[in-house]
Amino acid sequence: MGFLDALLGKSKLPKAKVDRLFAISTASITLDVNLGLKPGGSAGICFKSMESSRYAAARLEIEELLQYSCKETGTEYRVQKDEFNYLWVLLKDPDFEDLVTNIHLISQTLIEQDFSEQLLCAIYRFQGESTVYWIYNYKQGGYYPFVPKGDHQRDNNLEFRLRSVMDSELPIEKNVEKWYPLWGIPF
Amino acid sequence: MRKWNTDWGLQGRMLFTMFLLAAVYLFFLAFLSYQGAGMNVMIIFIGGFMFIQYFLSDKLVLMSMGAKVVSESEEPQLHEMISRLCAMADIHKPRVAVVNSSVPNAFATGRSPKNAVVAVTTGIMKTLTSSELEAVIAHELSHIKNRDVMVMTIASFLSTVAFFLVRYLLFFGGGRDRQSGGIMGVWLVSILVWVISLLLIRTLSRYREFSADRGSALITGAPSHLASALMKISGIMPRIPTDDLRKVEGMNAFFIIPALSGSSIMHLFSTHPSVEKRIAALEKLETELEM
């Protein structure tokens, strides 16, 4: 948002960046070797639904695509709304590579459908002693770790450790203030 | 899926207003410097005063409204709603405050996105549904994103100077007047500048509101949520019948919201556009969304 845009009160939403989304696939090996975190077999995309008939059409298209692509890779999928009225596309697949491929495919489709601005994040779940989520923020084009524990608490220690271990492999969001929590991730 | 285009009409009007304001101010400055010394001290003094106000804008507003900054554990729902909106719009998450008041209202303040505060009243949280509240908060976030506090502070600086001059000269008369008819002239010009600039500032303020409404629609993807929130807050909502059409007989079903015939002079001085106009603009966005 440039100064002139602010002066004119021009509202623009940043577009989604997907180029670094793939980084997680190599990082998963390091996560396993160094931290004992295994892919949890599930991932998801969270985006804001809109009110427009075109959106409904796009949603149908995404469902069709999911059906087709998930049959290829043997991935299970589910689409659901959360309490904040955001839509989730949830994927389940023991093969991590397939998850990454599908997440990328859906992201691309949403962007092609011009939902670039509505994409919030993609999330991968990892399982070790605790459940760890790697959240990809589309607007920033970076990952950050999220380790929920108990009622609206997060394990900051582990999150910082994850950052220091993965810093060279993942494009990690540098500004810690943008490590927004997502409570009640549905997978 | 096409998104909204920039509203060039709005942008153009906003630029034109700023241009006029700048012209009025330049004239005022030229006039003051022509009148000679004594004015500079005052401008510096008021400048300092406004700078402090600008710098403390968030604290001042929070104090005067009795708003309490709430942590994530106190208002988890509200925080998460705001976090998500900030992630979507990619702005720095402001502090979140709550005012204990039954009046449904929300506001945002702070000189830059880095030290902004967004505040809601307990009344608004009770009155609105979560998607309506989200739309209202998105509107406030747009104000922050557009740096409205900064824009309006700069816009109203010399207007404040003129206002002070009007009052000051009324009570004390000028210091040394070199020009013939000095004081009277300065006083008249100040009044003129103050009135014209106030009109322009208020116009600008109304345009900023339209901009923030657009921003809200953009962030939430749902202009109608903000429209219904505005209706609820302004109390138009209760007039819309909730009875099923089949229950009400005949013509009673056709409700008419009477057009508010506010005097046009009041409209010129109001900081916000009328709710009807805002809703009309939002409905236009809604149609654009469907096209």
PDB file of N, CA, C and O in Angstrom, chain A residues 1 3 6-14 48-54 82-84 86 113-115 117-120 139-140 152 177-178 180-183, chain B residues 1 3 11 14-15 18 72 76-77 80 83-84 86-93 134 145-146 150 208 211 215 218-224 286 289-291:
ATOM      1  N   MET A   1       0.841  -1.195   0.000  1.00  0.00           N
ATOM      2  CA  MET A   1       0.000   0.000   0.000  1.00  0.00           C
ATOM      3  C   MET A   1       0.872   1.239   0.000  1.00  0.00           C
ATOM      4  O   MET A   1       1.483   1.575   1.000  1.00  0.00           O
ATOM      5  N   PHE A   3       1.997   5.289  -0.429  1.00  0.00           N
ATOM      6  CA  PHE A   3       1.528   6.491   0.239  1.00  0.00           C
ATOM      7  C   PHE A   3       0.359   7.117  -0.528  1.00  0.00           C
ATOM      8  O   PHE A   3      -0.617   7.555   0.065  1.00  0.00           O
ATOM      9  N   ALA A   6      -2.865   5.420   0.036  1.00  0.00           N
ATOM     10  CA  ALA A   6      -3.429   5.773   1.328  1.00  0.00           C
ATOM     11  C   ALA A   6      -4.076   7.153   1.251  1.00  0.00           C
ATOM     12  O   ALA A   6      -5.186   7.362   1.728  1.00  0.00           O
ATOM     13  N   LEU A   7      -3.381   8.065   0.600  1.00  0.00           N
ATOM     14  CA  LEU A   7      -3.878   9.428   0.488  1.00  0.00           C
ATOM     15  C   LEU A   7      -5.226   9.455  -0.222  1.00  0.00           C
ATOM     16  O   LEU A   7      -6.125  10.201   0.118  1.00  0.00           O
ATOM     17  N   LEU A   8      -5.356   8.595  -1.222  1.00  0.00           N
ATOM     18  CA  LEU A   8      -6.594   8.552  -1.988  1.00  0.00           C
ATOM     19  C   LEU A   8      -7.591   7.553  -1.415  1.00  0.00           C
ATOM     20  O   LEU A   8      -8.653   7.343  -1.963  1.00  0.00           O
ATOM     21  N   GLY A   9      -7.193   6.899  -0.331  1.00  0.00           N
ATOM     22  CA  GLY A   9      -8.104   5.923   0.267  1.00  0.00           C
ATOM     23  C   GLY A   9      -8.450   4.802  -0.674  1.00  0.00           C
ATOM     24  O   GLY A   9      -9.559   4.300  -0.709  1.00  0.00           O
ATOM     25  N   LYS A  10      -7.461   4.428  -1.472  1.00  0.00           N
ATOM     26  CA  LYS A  10      -7.704   3.355  -2.422  1.00  0.00           C
ATOM     27  C   LYS A  10      -7.554   2.033  -1.692  1.00  0.00           C
ATOM     28  O   LYS A  10      -6.540   1.784  -1.066  1.00  0.00           O
ATOM     29  N   SER A  11      -8.555   1.217  -1.758  1.00  0.00           N
ATOM     30  CA  SER A  11      -8.457  -0.060  -1.058  1.00  0.00           C
ATOM     31  C   SER A  11      -8.018  -1.145  -2.018  1.00  0.00           C
ATOM     32  O   SER A  11      -8.641  -1.353  -3.040  1.00  0.00           O
ATOM     33  N   LYS A  12      -6.933  -1.768  -1.676  1.00  0.00           N
ATOM     34  CA  LYS A  12      -6.490  -2.896  -2.489  1.00  0.00           C
ATOM     35  C   LYS A  12      -6.102  -4.022  -1.554  1.00  0.00           C
ATOM     36  O   LYS A  12      -5.486  -3.800  -0.528  1.00  0.00           O
ATOM     37  N   LEU A  13      -6.473  -5.213  -1.933  1.00  0.00           N
ATOM     38  CA  LEU A  13      -6.015  -6.356  -1.158  1.00  0.00           C
ATOM     39  C   LEU A  13      -4.829  -6.962  -1.887  1.00  0.00           C
ATOM     40  O   LEU A  13      -4.815  -7.029  -3.106  1.00  0.00           O
ATOM     41  N   PRO A  14      -3.832  -7.417  -1.113  1.00  0.00           N
ATOM     42  CA  PRO A  14      -2.701  -8.054  -1.778  1.00  0.00           C
ATOM     43  C   PRO A  14      -3.110  -9.375  -2.423  1.00  0.00           C
ATOM     44  O   PRO A  14      -4.032 -10.036  -1.966  1.00  0.00           O
ATOM     45  N   LYS A  48     -11.791 -17.106   2.371  1.00  0.00           N
ATOM     46  CA  LYS A  48     -13.015 -16.399   2.731  1.00  0.00           C
ATOM     47  C   LYS A  48     -14.047 -16.581   1.634  1.00  0.00           C
ATOM     48  O   LYS A  48     -13.759 -16.329   0.472  1.00  0.00           O
ATOM     49  N   SER A  49     -15.221 -17.007   2.034  1.00  0.00           N
ATOM     50  CA  SER A  49     -16.265 -17.155   1.026  1.00  0.00           C
ATOM     51  C   SER A  49     -16.815 -15.770   0.693  1.00  0.00           C
ATOM     52  O   SER A  49     -16.725 -14.851   1.473  1.00  0.00           O
ATOM     53  N   MET A  50     -17.349 -15.644  -0.486  1.00  0.00           N
ATOM     54  CA  MET A  50     -17.914 -14.353  -0.878  1.00  0.00           C
ATOM     55  C   MET A  50     -19.394 -14.504  -1.148  1.00  0.00           C
ATOM     56  O   MET A  50     -19.870 -15.602  -1.340  1.00  0.00           O
ATOM     57  N   GLU A  51     -20.102 -13.366  -1.182  1.00  0.00           N
ATOM     58  CA  GLU A  51     -21.490 -13.487  -1.576  1.00  0.00           C
ATOM     59  C   GLU A  51     -21.600 -13.108  -3.033  1.00  0.00           C
ATOM     60  O   GLU A  51     -21.611 -11.954  -3.368  1.00  0.00           O
ATOM     61  N   SER A  52     -21.622 -14.088  -3.860  1.00  0.00           N
ATOM     62  CA  SER A  52     -21.917 -13.799  -5.248  1.00  0.00           C
ATOM     63  C   SER A  52     -22.223 -15.117  -5.908  1.00  0.00           C
ATOM     64  O   SER A  52     -21.753 -16.165  -5.513  1.00  0.00           O
ATOM     65  N   SER A  53     -23.071 -15.033  -6.930  1.00  0.00           N
ATOM     66  CA  SER A  53     -23.483 -16.274  -7.578  1.00  0.00           C
ATOM     67  C   SER A  53     -22.286 -16.899  -8.288  1.00  0.00           C
ATOM     68  O   SER A  53     -22.195 -18.105  -8.418  1.00  0.00           O
ATOM     69  N   ARG A  54     -21.352 -16.026  -8.715  1.00  0.00           N
ATOM     70  CA  ARG A  54     -20.195 -16.547  -9.409  1.00  0.00           C
ATOM     71  C   ARG A  54     -19.340 -17.382  -8.467  1.00  0.00           C
ATOM     72  O   ARG A  54     -18.708 -18.345  -8.844  1.00  0.00           O
ATOM     73  N   ASP A  82     -16.307 -22.749   8.757  1.00  0.00           N
ATOM     74  CA  ASP A  82     -16.050 -22.674  10.200  1.00  0.00           C
ATOM     75  C   ASP A  82     -16.899 -21.568  10.834  1.00  0.00           C
ATOM     76  O   ASP A  82     -17.697 -20.930  10.155  1.00  0.00           O
ATOM     77  N   GLU A  83     -16.707 -21.348  12.121  1.00  0.00           N
ATOM     78  CA  GLU A  83     -17.562 -20.404  12.849  1.00  0.00           C
ATOM     79  C   GLU A  83     -17.397 -18.963  12.370  1.00  0.00           C
ATOM     80  O   GLU A  83     -18.239 -18.112  12.605  1.00  0.00           O
ATOM     81  N   PHE A  84     -16.268 -18.667  11.714  1.00  0.00           N
ATOM     82  CA  PHE A  84     -16.055 -17.310  11.218  1.00  0.00           C
ATOM     83  C   PHE A  84     -16.510 -17.164   9.779  1.00  0.00           C
ATOM     84  O   PHE A  84     -16.200 -16.187   9.113  1.00  0.00           O
ATOM     85  N   TYR A  86     -15.499 -18.845   7.198  1.00  0.00           N
ATOM     86  CA  TYR A  86     -14.464 -19.096   6.196  1.00  0.00           C
ATOM     87  C   TYR A  86     -14.664 -20.518   5.694  1.00  0.00           C
ATOM     88  O   TYR A  86     -15.172 -21.374   6.420  1.00  0.00           O
ATOM     89  N   GLN A 113      -9.514 -18.604 -10.689  1.00  0.00           N
ATOM     90  CA  GLN A 113     -10.911 -18.171 -10.595  1.00  0.00           C
ATOM     91  C   GLN A 113     -11.018 -16.760 -10.035  1.00  0.00           C
ATOM     92  O   GLN A 113     -12.103 -16.280  -9.727  1.00  0.00           O
ATOM     93  N   ASP A 114      -9.857 -16.127  -9.820  1.00  0.00           N
ATOM     94  CA  ASP A 114      -9.820 -14.771  -9.298  1.00  0.00           C
ATOM     95  C   ASP A 114     -10.182 -14.668  -7.824  1.00  0.00           C
ATOM     96  O   ASP A 114     -10.708 -13.661  -7.372  1.00  0.00           O
ATOM     97  N   PHE A 115      -9.891 -15.713  -7.086  1.00  0.00           N
ATOM     98  CA  PHE A 115     -10.091 -15.650  -5.640  1.00  0.00           C
ATOM     99  C   PHE A 115      -8.786 -15.384  -4.920  1.00  0.00           C
ATOM    100  O   PHE A 115      -8.659 -15.644  -3.726  1.00  0.00           O
ATOM    101  N   GLU A 117      -7.411 -12.876  -3.827  1.00  0.00           N
ATOM    102  CA  GLU A 117      -7.444 -11.999  -2.660  1.00  0.00           C
ATOM    103  C   GLU A 117      -8.153 -12.635  -1.472  1.00  0.00           C
ATOM    104  O   GLU A 117      -8.014 -12.182  -0.351  1.00  0.00           O
ATOM    105  N   GLN A 118      -8.910 -13.690  -1.751  1.00  0.00           N
ATOM    106  CA  GLN A 118      -9.708 -14.290  -0.678  1.00  0.00           C
ATOM    107  C   GLN A 118      -8.981 -15.416   0.048  1.00  0.00           C
ATOM    108  O   GLN A 118      -9.477 -15.936   1.035  1.00  0.00           O
ATOM    109  N   LEU A 119      -7.819 -15.800  -0.466  1.00  0.00           N
ATOM    110  CA  LEU A 119      -7.086 -16.902   0.152  1.00  0.00           C
ATOM    111  C   LEU A 119      -6.437 -16.451   1.451  1.00  0.00           C
ATOM    112  O   LEU A 119      -5.725 -15.464   1.479  1.00  0.00           O
ATOM    113  N   LEU A 120      -6.685 -17.194   2.509  1.00  0.00           N
ATOM    114  CA  LEU A 120      -6.088 -16.840   3.794  1.00  0.00           C
ATOM    115  C   LEU A 120      -4.815 -17.641   4.037  1.00  0.00           C
ATOM    116  O   LEU A 120      -3.737 -17.071   4.142  1.00  0.00           O
ATOM    117  N   LYS A 139      -0.637 -14.182   1.636  1.00  0.00           N
ATOM    118  CA  LYS A 139      -0.379 -12.770   1.394  1.00  0.00           C
ATOM    119  C   LYS A 139       1.096 -12.437   1.603  1.00  0.00           C
ATOM    120  O   LYS A 139       1.652 -11.569   0.954  1.00  0.00           O
ATOM    121  N   GLN A 140       1.699 -13.128   2.558  1.00  0.00           N
ATOM    122  CA  GLN A 140       3.112 -12.889   2.857  1.00  0.00           C
ATOM    123  C   GLN A 140       4.014 -13.789   2.028  1.00  0.00           C
ATOM    124  O   GLN A 140       5.193 -13.518   1.856  1.00  0.00           O
ATOM    125  N   HIS A 152      -6.552 -22.047  23.986  1.00  0.00           N
ATOM    126  CA  HIS A 152      -6.031 -20.798  23.446  1.00  0.00           C
ATOM    127  C   HIS A 152      -4.632 -20.441  23.939  1.00  0.00           C
ATOM    128  O   HIS A 152      -4.307 -19.285  24.154  1.00  0.00           O
ATOM    129  N   GLU A 177       5.030 -10.991  14.791  1.00  0.00           N
ATOM    130  CA  GLU A 177       3.687 -10.460  15.061  1.00  0.00           C
ATOM    131  C   GLU A 177       2.676 -10.922  14.026  1.00  0.00           C
ATOM    132  O   GLU A 177       1.479 -10.799  14.216  1.00  0.00           O
ATOM    133  N   LYS A 178       3.178 -11.436  12.908  1.00  0.00           N
ATOM    134  CA  LYS A 178       2.247 -11.928  11.895  1.00  0.00           C
ATOM    135  C   LYS A 178       2.033 -13.426  11.968  1.00  0.00           C
ATOM    136  O   LYS A 178       1.445 -14.021  11.071  1.00  0.00           O
ATOM    137  N   TYR A 180      -0.119 -15.306  13.110  1.00  0.00           N
ATOM    138  CA  TYR A 180      -1.466 -15.337  13.669  1.00  0.00           C
ATOM    139  C   TYR A 180      -1.894 -16.762  14.013  1.00  0.00           C
ATOM    140  O   TYR A 180      -1.699 -17.675  13.220  1.00  0.00           O
ATOM    141  N   PRO A 181      -2.480 -16.924  15.180  1.00  0.00           N
ATOM    142  CA  PRO A 181      -2.969 -18.255  15.539  1.00  0.00           C
ATOM    143  C   PRO A 181      -4.272 -18.563  14.799  1.00  0.00           C
ATOM    144  O   PRO A 181      -4.989 -17.652  14.399  1.00  0.00           O
ATOM    145  N   LEU A 182      -4.548 -19.821  14.600  1.00  0.00           N
ATOM    146  CA  LEU A 182      -5.857 -20.242  14.106  1.00  0.00           C
ATOM    147  C   LEU A 182      -6.350 -21.304  15.069  1.00  0.00           C
ATOM    148  O   LEU A 182      -5.880 -22.430  15.036  1.00  0.00           O
ATOM    149  N   TRP A 183      -7.251 -20.922  15.925  1.00  0.00           N
ATOM    150  CA  TRP A 183      -7.722 -21.882  16.927  1.00  0.00           C
ATOM    151  C   TRP A 183      -8.752 -22.793  16.299  1.00  0.00           C
ATOM    152  O   TRP A 183      -9.508 -22.395  15.426  1.00  0.00           O
TER     153      TRP A 183
ATOM    154  N   MET B   1     -14.198 -14.454 -12.264  1.00  0.00           N
ATOM    155  CA  MET B   1     -14.606 -13.702 -11.065  1.00  0.00           C
ATOM    156  C   MET B   1     -13.887 -12.366 -11.044  1.00  0.00           C
ATOM    157  O   MET B   1     -12.717 -12.291 -10.736  1.00  0.00           O
ATOM    158  N   LYS B   3     -13.110  -8.617  -9.747  1.00  0.00           N
ATOM    159  CA  LYS B   3     -13.211  -7.803  -8.536  1.00  0.00           C
ATOM    160  C   LYS B   3     -13.605  -6.381  -8.917  1.00  0.00           C
ATOM    161  O   LYS B   3     -13.624  -6.011 -10.080  1.00  0.00           O
ATOM    162  N   GLN B  11     -12.282   8.739  -6.268  1.00  0.00           N
ATOM    163  CA  GLN B  11     -10.888   9.182  -6.209  1.00  0.00           C
ATOM    164  C   GLN B  11     -10.736  10.603  -6.734  1.00  0.00           C
ATOM    165  O   GLN B  11     -10.039  11.423  -6.149  1.00  0.00           O
ATOM    166  N   MET B  14     -12.139  13.102  -4.377  1.00  0.00           N
ATOM    167  CA  MET B  14     -11.284  13.240  -3.213  1.00  0.00           C
ATOM    168  C   MET B  14     -10.072  14.123  -3.541  1.00  0.00           C
ATOM    169  O   MET B  14      -9.726  15.025  -2.789  1.00  0.00           O
ATOM    170  N   LEU B  15      -9.468  13.845  -4.689  1.00  0.00           N
ATOM    171  CA  LEU B  15      -8.314  14.642  -5.121  1.00  0.00           C
ATOM    172  C   LEU B  15      -8.699  16.101  -5.280  1.00  0.00           C
ATOM    173  O   LEU B  15      -7.982  17.002  -4.848  1.00  0.00           O
ATOM    174  N   MET B  18      -9.053  17.776  -1.982  1.00  0.00           N
ATOM    175  CA  MET B  18      -7.741  18.056  -1.403  1.00  0.00           C
ATOM    176  C   MET B  18      -7.085  19.249  -2.098  1.00  0.00           C
ATOM    177  O   MET B  18      -6.446  20.081  -1.467  1.00  0.00           O
ATOM    178  N   GLU B  72      -5.810 -11.308  24.159  1.00  0.00           N
ATOM    179  CA  GLU B  72      -6.386 -12.406  23.394  1.00  0.00           C
ATOM    180  C   GLU B  72      -7.190 -13.353  24.283  1.00  0.00           C
ATOM    181  O   GLU B  72      -8.180 -13.928  23.855  1.00  0.00           O
ATOM    182  N   PRO B  76     -11.187 -13.894  22.933  1.00  0.00           N
ATOM    183  CA  PRO B  76     -10.581 -14.749  21.904  1.00  0.00           C
ATOM    184  C   PRO B  76     -11.263 -14.654  20.546  1.00  0.00           C
ATOM    185  O   PRO B  76     -10.597 -14.568  19.512  1.00  0.00           O
ATOM    186  N   GLN B  77     -12.597 -14.634  20.562  1.00  0.00           N
ATOM    187  CA  GLN B  77     -13.353 -14.595  19.310  1.00  0.00           C
ATOM    188  C   GLN B  77     -13.036 -13.340  18.505  1.00  0.00           C
ATOM    189  O   GLN B  77     -12.743 -13.389  17.314  1.00  0.00           O
ATOM    190  N   GLU B  80      -9.483 -13.317  17.150  1.00  0.00           N
ATOM    191  CA  GLU B  80      -9.242 -14.186  15.996  1.00  0.00           C
ATOM    192  C   GLU B  80      -9.889 -13.604  14.740  1.00  0.00           C
ATOM    193  O   GLU B  80      -9.315 -13.662  13.648  1.00  0.00           O
ATOM    194  N   SER B  83      -7.537 -10.948  13.639  1.00  0.00           N
ATOM    195  CA  SER B  83      -6.301 -11.538  13.101  1.00  0.00           C
ATOM    196  C   SER B  83      -6.500 -11.996  11.672  1.00  0.00           C
ATOM    197  O   SER B  83      -5.672 -11.738  10.795  1.00  0.00           O
ATOM    198  N   ARG B  84      -7.604 -12.690  11.457  1.00  0.00           N
ATOM    199  CA  ARG B  84      -7.846 -13.219  10.113  1.00  0.00           C
ATOM    200  C   ARG B  84      -8.018 -12.104   9.090  1.00  0.00           C
ATOM    201  O   ARG B  84      -7.495 -12.185   7.985  1.00  0.00           O
ATOM    202  N   CYS B  86      -6.776  -9.149   9.275  1.00  0.00           N
ATOM    203  CA  CYS B  86      -5.473  -8.517   9.065  1.00  0.00           C
ATOM    204  C   CYS B  86      -4.599  -9.369   8.164  1.00  0.00           C
ATOM    205  O   CYS B  86      -3.853  -8.846   7.338  1.00  0.00           O
ATOM    206  N   ALA B  87      -4.691 -10.688   8.324  1.00  0.00           N
ATOM    207  CA  ALA B  87      -3.910 -11.577   7.463  1.00  0.00           C
ATOM    208  C   ALA B  87      -4.376 -11.462   6.017  1.00  0.00           C
ATOM    209  O   ALA B  87      -3.572 -11.466   5.088  1.00  0.00           O
ATOM    210  N   MET B  88      -5.690 -11.315   5.835  1.00  0.00           N
ATOM    211  CA  MET B  88      -6.239 -11.177   4.482  1.00  0.00           C
ATOM    212  C   MET B  88      -5.785  -9.868   3.845  1.00  0.00           C
ATOM    213  O   MET B  88      -5.424  -9.822   2.688  1.00  0.00           O
ATOM    214  N   ALA B  89      -5.863  -8.793   4.633  1.00  0.00           N
ATOM    215  CA  ALA B  89      -5.544  -7.480   4.084  1.00  0.00           C
ATOM    216  C   ALA B  89      -4.059  -7.192   4.193  1.00  0.00           C
ATOM    217  O   ALA B  89      -3.593  -6.180   3.697  1.00  0.00           O
ATOM    218  N   ASP B  90      -3.344  -8.083   4.863  1.00  0.00           N
ATOM    219  CA  ASP B  90      -1.915  -7.929   5.088  1.00  0.00           C
ATOM    220  C   ASP B  90      -1.584  -6.592   5.725  1.00  0.00           C
ATOM    221  O   ASP B  90      -0.769  -5.840   5.225  1.00  0.00           O
ATOM    222  N   ILE B  91      -2.253  -6.311   6.835  1.00  0.00           N
ATOM    223  CA  ILE B  91      -1.845  -5.133   7.595  1.00  0.00           C
ATOM    224  C   ILE B  91      -1.434  -5.583   8.986  1.00  0.00           C
ATOM    225  O   ILE B  91      -1.813  -6.655   9.453  1.00  0.00           O
ATOM    226  N   HIS B  92      -0.651  -4.740   9.625  1.00  0.00           N
ATOM    227  CA  HIS B  92      -0.197  -5.003  10.977  1.00  0.00           C
ATOM    228  C   HIS B  92      -1.414  -5.072  11.888  1.00  0.00           C
ATOM    229  O   HIS B  92      -2.272  -4.197  11.831  1.00  0.00           O
ATOM    230  N   LYS B  93      -1.490  -6.087  12.719  1.00  0.00           N
ATOM    231  CA  LYS B  93      -2.675  -6.212  13.569  1.00  0.00           C
ATOM    232  C   LYS B  93      -2.687  -5.129  14.646  1.00  0.00           C
ATOM    233  O   LYS B  93      -1.738  -4.995  15.407  1.00  0.00           O
ATOM    234  N   GLU B 134     -17.948  -8.315  11.673  1.00  0.00           N
ATOM    235  CA  GLU B 134     -16.744  -8.464  10.858  1.00  0.00           C
ATOM    236  C   GLU B 134     -16.671  -7.351   9.810  1.00  0.00           C
ATOM    237  O   GLU B 134     -15.609  -6.765   9.582  1.00  0.00           O
ATOM    238  N   LYS B 145      -5.710   1.363   7.334  1.00  0.00           N
ATOM    239  CA  LYS B 145      -4.920   1.107   6.148  1.00  0.00           C
ATOM    240  C   LYS B 145      -4.775   2.372   5.304  1.00  0.00           C
ATOM    241  O   LYS B 145      -3.726   2.629   4.728  1.00  0.00           O
ATOM    242  N   ASN B 146      -5.835   3.149   5.250  1.00  0.00           N
ATOM    243  CA  ASN B 146      -5.800   4.388   4.472  1.00  0.00           C
ATOM    244  C   ASN B 146      -5.155   5.548   5.219  1.00  0.00           C
ATOM    245  O   ASN B 146      -5.125   6.665   4.725  1.00  0.00           O
ATOM    246  N   MET B 150      -3.872  10.402   9.792  1.00  0.00           N
ATOM    247  CA  MET B 150      -2.829  11.275   9.263  1.00  0.00           C
ATOM    248  C   MET B 150      -3.410  12.256   8.236  1.00  0.00           C
ATOM    249  O   MET B 150      -3.180  13.460   8.311  1.00  0.00           O
ATOM    250  N   ARG B 208     -13.781   9.714   2.751  1.00  0.00           N
ATOM    251  CA  ARG B 208     -12.988   8.684   3.421  1.00  0.00           C
ATOM    252  C   ARG B 208     -13.894   7.568   3.939  1.00  0.00           C
ATOM    253  O   ARG B 208     -13.515   6.409   3.951  1.00  0.00           O
ATOM    254  N   SER B 211     -14.723   5.375   1.122  1.00  0.00           N
ATOM    255  CA  SER B 211     -13.550   4.550   0.833  1.00  0.00           C
ATOM    256  C   SER B 211     -13.455   3.377   1.798  1.00  0.00           C
ATOM    257  O   SER B 211     -13.166   2.255   1.400  1.00  0.00           O
ATOM    258  N   GLY B 215     -13.486  -0.574   1.197  1.00  0.00           N
ATOM    259  CA  GLY B 215     -12.446  -1.446   1.734  1.00  0.00           C
ATOM    260  C   GLY B 215     -13.048  -2.605   2.507  1.00  0.00           C
ATOM    261  O   GLY B 215     -12.601  -3.750   2.380  1.00  0.00           O
ATOM    262  N   LEU B 218     -14.432  -5.116   0.207  1.00  0.00           N
ATOM    263  CA  LEU B 218     -13.337  -5.826  -0.455  1.00  0.00           C
ATOM    264  C   LEU B 218     -12.768  -6.902   0.460  1.00  0.00           C
ATOM    265  O   LEU B 218     -12.520  -8.035   0.037  1.00  0.00           O
ATOM    266  N   ILE B 219     -12.541  -6.541   1.718  1.00  0.00           N
ATOM    267  CA  ILE B 219     -11.931  -7.488   2.651  1.00  0.00           C
ATOM    268  C   ILE B 219     -12.879  -8.642   2.962  1.00  0.00           C
ATOM    269  O   ILE B 219     -12.482  -9.799   2.979  1.00  0.00           O
ATOM    270  N   THR B 220     -14.159  -8.316   3.182  1.00  0.00           N
ATOM    271  CA  THR B 220     -15.085  -9.382   3.582  1.00  0.00           C
ATOM    272  C   THR B 220     -15.716 -10.075   2.382  1.00  0.00           C
ATOM    273  O   THR B 220     -16.228 -11.177   2.508  1.00  0.00           O
ATOM    274  N   GLY B 221     -15.678  -9.432   1.218  1.00  0.00           N
ATOM    275  CA  GLY B 221     -16.316 -10.013   0.034  1.00  0.00           C
ATOM    276  C   GLY B 221     -17.828  -9.996   0.128  1.00  0.00           C
ATOM    277  O   GLY B 221     -18.525 -10.667  -0.611  1.00  0.00           O
ATOM    278  N   ALA B 222     -18.355  -9.217   1.080  1.00  0.00           N
ATOM    279  CA  ALA B 222     -19.797  -9.200   1.273  1.00  0.00           C
ATOM    280  C   ALA B 222     -20.281  -7.805   1.642  1.00  0.00           C
ATOM    281  O   ALA B 222     -20.368  -7.464   2.811  1.00  0.00           O
ATOM    282  N   PRO B 223     -20.586  -6.979   0.632  1.00  0.00           N
ATOM    283  CA  PRO B 223     -21.059  -5.623   0.909  1.00  0.00           C
ATOM    284  C   PRO B 223     -22.348  -5.596   1.729  1.00  0.00           C
ATOM    285  O   PRO B 223     -22.566  -4.690   2.518  1.00  0.00           O
ATOM    286  N   SER B 224     -23.171  -6.617   1.552  1.00  0.00           N
ATOM    287  CA  SER B 224     -24.479  -6.581   2.215  1.00  0.00           C
ATOM    288  C   SER B 224     -24.356  -6.691   3.736  1.00  0.00           C
ATOM    289  O   SER B 224     -25.216  -6.204   4.457  1.00  0.00           O
ATOM    290  N   GLU B 286     -22.451  -4.478  -4.643  1.00  0.00           N
ATOM    291  CA  GLU B 286     -23.074  -5.796  -4.692  1.00  0.00           C
ATOM    292  C   GLU B 286     -23.429  -6.179  -6.127  1.00  0.00           C
ATOM    293  O   GLU B 286     -23.183  -7.299  -6.559  1.00  0.00           O
ATOM    294  N   LEU B 289     -20.426  -6.944  -8.109  1.00  0.00           N
ATOM    295  CA  LEU B 289     -19.919  -8.259  -7.733  1.00  0.00           C
ATOM    296  C   LEU B 289     -20.602  -9.362  -8.527  1.00  0.00           C
ATOM    297  O   LEU B 289     -20.013 -10.382  -8.858  1.00  0.00           O
ATOM    298  N   GLU B 290     -21.864  -9.133  -8.837  1.00  0.00           N
ATOM    299  CA  GLU B 290     -22.628 -10.159  -9.535  1.00  0.00           C
ATOM    300  C   GLU B 290     -22.468 -10.102 -11.047  1.00  0.00           C
ATOM    301  O   GLU B 290     -22.882 -10.995 -11.754  1.00  0.00           O
ATOM    302  N   MET B 291     -21.921  -8.980 -11.551  1.00  0.00           N
ATOM    303  CA  MET B 291     -21.873  -8.817 -12.999  1.00  0.00           C
ATOM    304  C   MET B 291     -20.793  -9.658 -13.665  1.00  0.00           C
ATOM    305  O   MET B 291     -19.793  -9.933 -13.079  1.00  0.00           O
TER     306      MET B 291
END
